[in-house]
Amino acid sequence: MTRVVIADDHPVFRRGLKALLDGEDGLSVVGEAADGLSAVSVVLELEPDVVVMDLHMPVLGGVEAAKRVLEALPSLGVLVLTMHEDDELVFAAMKAGARGYLVKTTDDDEIVRAVQAIGAGEAIFSATIAQRMMGYFTAISSSKAVVFPQLTDRERDVLELMASGLDNTSIAHRLSLSGKTVRNRVSAIFTKLQVADRAQAIVRAREAGLGSPS
């Protein structure tokens, strides 16, 4: 039996969701909370398998509530069920550790299946959210691929560590390379970037968004 806690500040919605989930195949609603702080308390007390969490709640928001319960119960499945689907909230929830994100306009059957799936250890996102996540990560991957395309992947790794302030010995240790290999990579980087020394290479790297100042 998958034990579920519902955290939402709208009592009518909580009652409706409880009626939908409680008694469904393999599901049992064991607790409710009307604000984020209460949600943390209820979840830590009852240790359910899944918490269905709204994001905009009084006292403590859903993102922070999710962070707190997952710090204490890492195996807990958090399903965000909210009216909001803007990118900032979506990725804040994912960063907090939520394994699912649905909007409240989702069909009842899909909500039930999502809770069951998350209780079984899966991750569930609505079609629109999944599409936007794919677009976001594809954009990140593409932007990284075009930074200094003349460098090999390993040379780019070395350059990023250089730009973060690491010396050759530290880079060798971080990348599990020999000191000689790192020196050769650094020399190749200088040649390909057409810079005279390490300082110039670091400036170029930071201008391109690699590394960070010490």
mmCIF file of C-alpha atoms in Angstrom:
data_model
loop_
_atom_site.group_PDB
_atom_site.id
_atom_site.type_symbol
_atom_site.label_atom_id
_atom_site.label_comp_id
_atom_site.label_asym_id
_atom_site.label_seq_id
_atom_site.Cartn_x
_atom_site.Cartn_y
_atom_site.Cartn_z
ATOM 1 C CA MET A 1 0.000 0.000 0.000
ATOM 2 C CA THR A 2 1.369 3.430 -1.011
ATOM 3 C CA ARG A 3 0.816 5.888 1.835
ATOM 4 C CA VAL A 4 0.078 9.447 0.683
ATOM 5 C CA VAL A 5 0.059 12.885 2.338
ATOM 6 C CA ILE A 6 -1.711 15.805 0.622
ATOM 7 C CA ALA A 7 -0.332 19.326 1.186
ATOM 8 C CA ASP A 8 -2.501 22.129 -0.223
ATOM 9 C CA ASP A 9 -3.944 25.289 1.303
ATOM 10 C CA HIS A 10 -7.353 24.940 -0.398
ATOM 11 C CA PRO A 11 -9.596 22.687 1.713
ATOM 12 C CA VAL A 12 -12.046 21.980 -1.121
ATOM 13 C CA PHE A 13 -9.206 20.815 -3.366
ATOM 14 C CA ARG A 14 -7.719 18.679 -0.546
ATOM 15 C CA ARG A 15 -11.062 16.981 0.025
ATOM 16 C CA GLY A 16 -11.517 16.347 -3.683
ATOM 17 C CA LEU A 17 -8.008 14.940 -4.067
ATOM 18 C CA LYS A 18 -8.426 12.754 -0.986
ATOM 19 C CA ALA A 19 -11.697 11.389 -2.394
ATOM 20 C CA LEU A 20 -9.933 10.719 -5.708
ATOM 21 C CA LEU A 21 -6.892 8.941 -4.267
ATOM 22 C CA ASP A 22 -8.056 7.237 -1.080
ATOM 23 C CA GLY A 23 -8.989 3.666 -1.779
ATOM 24 C CA GLU A 24 -7.658 3.665 -5.341
ATOM 25 C CA ASP A 25 -5.682 0.568 -6.224
ATOM 26 C CA GLY A 26 -2.725 0.514 -3.836
ATOM 27 C CA LEU A 27 -3.217 4.061 -2.451
ATOM 28 C CA SER A 28 -4.097 5.272 1.046
ATOM 29 C CA VAL A 29 -4.251 8.943 2.104
ATOM 30 C CA VAL A 30 -2.830 9.003 5.632
ATOM 31 C CA GLY A 31 -2.514 12.745 6.266
ATOM 32 C CA GLU A 32 -3.183 16.291 5.103
ATOM 33 C CA ALA A 33 -1.612 19.718 5.604
ATOM 34 C CA ALA A 34 -2.844 23.230 4.816
ATOM 35 C CA ASP A 35 0.521 25.026 4.736
ATOM 36 C CA GLY A 36 4.146 24.244 4.017
ATOM 37 C CA LEU A 37 5.320 24.144 7.615
ATOM 38 C CA SER A 38 2.506 21.818 8.628
ATOM 39 C CA ALA A 39 3.342 19.666 5.622
ATOM 40 C CA VAL A 40 6.890 19.220 6.872
ATOM 41 C CA SER A 41 5.630 18.289 10.336
ATOM 42 C CA VAL A 42 3.008 15.832 9.065
ATOM 43 C CA VAL A 43 5.374 14.158 6.617
ATOM 44 C CA LEU A 44 8.147 13.754 9.181
ATOM 45 C CA GLU A 45 5.674 12.297 11.676
ATOM 46 C CA LEU A 46 3.911 9.883 9.313
ATOM 47 C CA GLU A 47 6.788 9.077 6.912
ATOM 48 C CA PRO A 48 4.542 8.417 3.881
ATOM 49 C CA ASP A 49 5.705 7.079 0.543
ATOM 50 C CA VAL A 50 4.430 10.054 -1.472
ATOM 51 C CA VAL A 51 3.528 13.648 -0.692
ATOM 52 C CA VAL A 52 1.370 15.536 -3.195
ATOM 53 C CA MET A 53 2.534 19.125 -2.761
ATOM 54 C CA ASP A 54 1.233 22.480 -3.952
ATOM 55 C CA LEU A 55 3.927 25.131 -4.409
ATOM 56 C CA HIS A 56 2.119 28.288 -3.288
ATOM 57 C CA MET A 57 1.184 27.695 0.356
ATOM 58 C CA PRO A 58 1.212 30.025 3.364
ATOM 59 C CA VAL A 59 3.856 30.023 6.121
ATOM 60 C CA LEU A 60 6.312 28.003 4.009
ATOM 61 C CA GLY A 61 6.316 27.523 0.237
ATOM 62 C CA GLY A 62 6.186 24.125 -1.382
ATOM 63 C CA VAL A 63 9.727 24.255 -2.768
ATOM 64 C CA GLU A 64 11.272 24.879 0.649
ATOM 65 C CA ALA A 65 8.937 22.325 2.246
ATOM 66 C CA ALA A 66 10.058 19.745 -0.331
ATOM 67 C CA LYS A 67 13.716 20.486 0.430
ATOM 68 C CA ARG A 68 13.192 19.978 4.154
ATOM 69 C CA VAL A 69 11.284 16.706 3.949
ATOM 70 C CA LEU A 70 13.680 15.239 1.397
ATOM 71 C CA GLU A 71 16.683 16.091 3.545
ATOM 72 C CA ALA A 72 15.142 13.955 6.284
ATOM 73 C CA LEU A 73 13.493 11.325 4.054
ATOM 74 C CA PRO A 74 15.516 10.994 0.826
ATOM 75 C CA SER A 75 13.421 8.090 -0.460
ATOM 76 C CA LEU A 76 10.170 10.087 -0.235
ATOM 77 C CA GLY A 77 8.447 10.720 -3.562
ATOM 78 C CA VAL A 78 7.377 14.353 -3.981
ATOM 79 C CA LEU A 79 4.728 15.056 -6.611
ATOM 80 C CA VAL A 80 4.122 18.739 -7.293
ATOM 81 C CA LEU A 81 0.486 19.406 -8.174
ATOM 82 C CA THR A 82 -0.060 23.106 -8.763
ATOM 83 C CA MET A 83 -1.702 25.715 -10.961
ATOM 84 C CA HIS A 84 1.654 27.174 -11.966
ATOM 85 C CA GLU A 85 4.010 25.883 -14.651
ATOM 86 C CA ASP A 86 6.481 28.716 -15.243
ATOM 87 C CA ASP A 87 10.067 27.630 -15.818
ATOM 88 C CA GLU A 88 11.452 29.139 -12.614
ATOM 89 C CA LEU A 89 9.067 27.140 -10.421
ATOM 90 C CA VAL A 90 9.466 23.950 -12.433
ATOM 91 C CA PHE A 91 13.244 23.898 -12.108
ATOM 92 C CA ALA A 92 13.195 25.074 -8.494
ATOM 93 C CA ALA A 93 10.984 22.096 -7.678
ATOM 94 C CA MET A 94 13.218 19.713 -9.624
ATOM 95 C CA LYS A 95 16.298 21.105 -7.880
ATOM 96 C CA ALA A 96 14.582 20.565 -4.531
ATOM 97 C CA GLY A 97 14.200 16.888 -5.452
ATOM 98 C CA ALA A 98 10.609 16.555 -6.682
ATOM 99 C CA ARG A 99 10.097 13.460 -8.827
ATOM 100 C CA GLY A 100 6.959 14.693 -10.561
ATOM 101 C CA TYR A 101 5.244 17.886 -11.671
ATOM 102 C CA LEU A 102 1.632 18.141 -12.802
ATOM 103 C CA VAL A 103 -0.793 21.040 -13.153
ATOM 104 C CA LYS A 104 -4.170 20.915 -11.441
ATOM 105 C CA THR A 105 -5.986 20.816 -14.776
ATOM 106 C CA THR A 106 -4.574 17.305 -15.327
ATOM 107 C CA ASP A 107 -7.197 14.566 -15.756
ATOM 108 C CA ASP A 108 -8.098 12.641 -12.605
ATOM 109 C CA ASP A 109 -6.932 9.319 -14.034
ATOM 110 C CA GLU A 110 -3.535 10.799 -14.879
ATOM 111 C CA ILE A 111 -3.129 12.180 -11.357
ATOM 112 C CA VAL A 112 -3.894 8.749 -9.892
ATOM 113 C CA ARG A 113 -1.417 7.065 -12.228
ATOM 114 C CA ALA A 114 1.226 9.668 -11.361
ATOM 115 C CA VAL A 115 0.888 9.071 -7.625
ATOM 116 C CA GLN A 116 1.048 5.310 -8.158
ATOM 117 C CA ALA A 117 4.114 5.645 -10.401
ATOM 118 C CA ILE A 118 5.988 7.910 -7.990
ATOM 119 C CA GLY A 119 5.146 5.532 -5.171
ATOM 120 C CA ALA A 120 6.842 2.854 -7.286
ATOM 121 C CA GLY A 121 9.978 4.986 -7.659
ATOM 122 C CA GLU A 122 9.319 6.473 -11.085
ATOM 123 C CA ALA A 123 9.409 10.119 -12.227
ATOM 124 C CA ILE A 124 6.327 11.683 -13.819
ATOM 125 C CA PHE A 125 5.881 14.993 -15.636
ATOM 126 C CA SER A 126 3.005 16.372 -17.665
ATOM 127 C CA ALA A 127 3.636 16.465 -21.418
ATOM 128 C CA THR A 128 4.080 20.247 -21.540
ATOM 129 C CA ILE A 129 6.492 20.252 -18.582
ATOM 130 C CA ALA A 130 8.530 17.381 -20.045
ATOM 131 C CA GLN A 131 8.774 19.164 -23.395
ATOM 132 C CA ARG A 132 10.014 22.360 -21.762
ATOM 133 C CA MET A 133 12.543 20.468 -19.669
ATOM 134 C CA MET A 134 13.900 18.755 -22.768
ATOM 135 C CA GLY A 135 14.196 22.109 -24.506
ATOM 136 C CA TYR A 136 15.967 23.617 -21.520
ATOM 137 C CA PHE A 137 18.581 20.874 -21.213
ATOM 138 C CA THR A 138 19.065 20.671 -24.979
ATOM 139 C CA ALA A 139 19.799 24.398 -25.009
ATOM 140 C CA ILE A 140 22.339 23.986 -22.200
ATOM 141 C CA SER A 141 24.036 21.102 -24.014
ATOM 142 C CA SER A 142 24.173 23.039 -27.275
ATOM 143 C CA SER A 143 25.595 26.159 -25.658
ATOM 144 C CA LYS A 144 28.392 24.157 -24.012
ATOM 145 C CA ALA A 145 29.225 22.379 -27.266
ATOM 146 C CA VAL A 146 30.033 25.605 -29.123
ATOM 147 C CA VAL A 147 32.412 27.019 -26.505
ATOM 148 C CA PHE A 148 35.891 26.810 -28.063
ATOM 149 C CA PRO A 149 34.938 24.096 -30.594
ATOM 150 C CA GLN A 150 38.583 23.853 -31.640
ATOM 151 C CA LEU A 151 39.380 22.219 -28.282
ATOM 152 C CA THR A 152 38.824 18.563 -27.489
ATOM 153 C CA ASP A 153 36.451 17.718 -24.638
ATOM 154 C CA ARG A 154 39.390 16.945 -22.343
ATOM 155 C CA GLU A 155 41.163 20.175 -23.254
ATOM 156 C CA ARG A 156 37.972 22.044 -22.456
ATOM 157 C CA ASP A 157 37.843 20.298 -19.068
ATOM 158 C CA VAL A 158 41.420 21.370 -18.384
ATOM 159 C CA LEU A 159 40.685 24.945 -19.451
ATOM 160 C CA GLU A 160 37.643 25.147 -17.200
ATOM 161 C CA LEU A 161 39.681 23.990 -14.201
ATOM 162 C CA MET A 162 42.420 26.460 -15.091
ATOM 163 C CA ALA A 163 39.800 29.217 -15.178
ATOM 164 C CA SER A 164 38.624 28.090 -11.736
ATOM 165 C CA GLY A 165 42.111 28.768 -10.367
ATOM 166 C CA LEU A 166 43.571 25.262 -10.215
ATOM 167 C CA ASP A 167 47.246 24.697 -10.980
ATOM 168 C CA ASN A 168 48.504 21.816 -13.135
ATOM 169 C CA THR A 169 49.072 19.492 -10.179
ATOM 170 C CA SER A 170 45.519 20.021 -8.914
ATOM 171 C CA ILE A 171 44.102 19.577 -12.410
ATOM 172 C CA ALA A 172 46.020 16.319 -12.823
ATOM 173 C CA HIS A 173 44.609 15.042 -9.532
ATOM 174 C CA ARG A 174 41.050 16.158 -10.368
ATOM 175 C CA LEU A 175 41.042 14.552 -13.810
ATOM 176 C CA SER A 176 43.165 11.518 -12.891
ATOM 177 C CA LEU A 177 45.839 12.472 -15.430
ATOM 178 C CA SER A 178 49.617 12.538 -15.223
ATOM 179 C CA GLY A 179 51.366 15.864 -14.774
ATOM 180 C CA LYS A 180 52.977 15.491 -18.200
ATOM 181 C CA THR A 181 49.611 14.918 -19.865
ATOM 182 C CA VAL A 182 48.180 18.043 -18.261
ATOM 183 C CA ARG A 183 51.190 20.097 -19.391
ATOM 184 C CA ASN A 184 50.691 18.839 -22.927
ATOM 185 C CA ARG A 185 46.984 19.708 -22.787
ATOM 186 C CA VAL A 186 47.766 23.203 -21.514
ATOM 187 C CA SER A 187 50.291 23.736 -24.288
ATOM 188 C CA ALA A 188 47.744 22.605 -26.885
ATOM 189 C CA ILE A 189 45.170 24.992 -25.393
ATOM 190 C CA PHE A 190 47.580 27.929 -25.702
ATOM 191 C CA THR A 191 48.221 27.071 -29.344
ATOM 192 C CA LYS A 192 44.574 26.571 -30.305
ATOM 193 C CA LEU A 193 43.378 29.708 -28.503
ATOM 194 C CA GLN A 194 46.350 31.667 -29.825
ATOM 195 C CA VAL A 195 47.290 33.013 -26.399
ATOM 196 C CA ALA A 196 50.763 33.579 -25.000
ATOM 197 C CA ASP A 197 50.346 32.332 -21.453
ATOM 198 C CA ARG A 198 48.077 30.938 -18.749
ATOM 199 C CA ALA A 199 46.726 34.333 -17.712
ATOM 200 C CA GLN A 200 45.475 35.089 -21.213
ATOM 201 C CA ALA A 201 43.905 31.636 -21.503
ATOM 202 C CA ILE A 202 42.067 32.141 -18.218
ATOM 203 C CA VAL A 203 40.740 35.524 -19.352
ATOM 204 C CA ARG A 204 39.438 33.984 -22.586
ATOM 205 C CA ALA A 205 37.853 31.110 -20.674
ATOM 206 C CA ARG A 206 36.082 33.334 -18.168
ATOM 207 C CA GLU A 207 34.804 35.618 -20.903
ATOM 208 C CA ALA A 208 33.245 32.515 -22.479
ATOM 209 C CA GLY A 209 31.617 31.516 -19.193
ATOM 210 C CA LEU A 210 33.999 28.752 -18.145
ATOM 211 C CA GLY A 211 35.264 28.478 -14.590
ATOM 212 C CA SER A 212 35.003 31.245 -12.042
ATOM 213 C CA PRO A 213 37.421 33.533 -10.251
ATOM 214 C CA SER A 214 38.938 32.180 -7.038
#
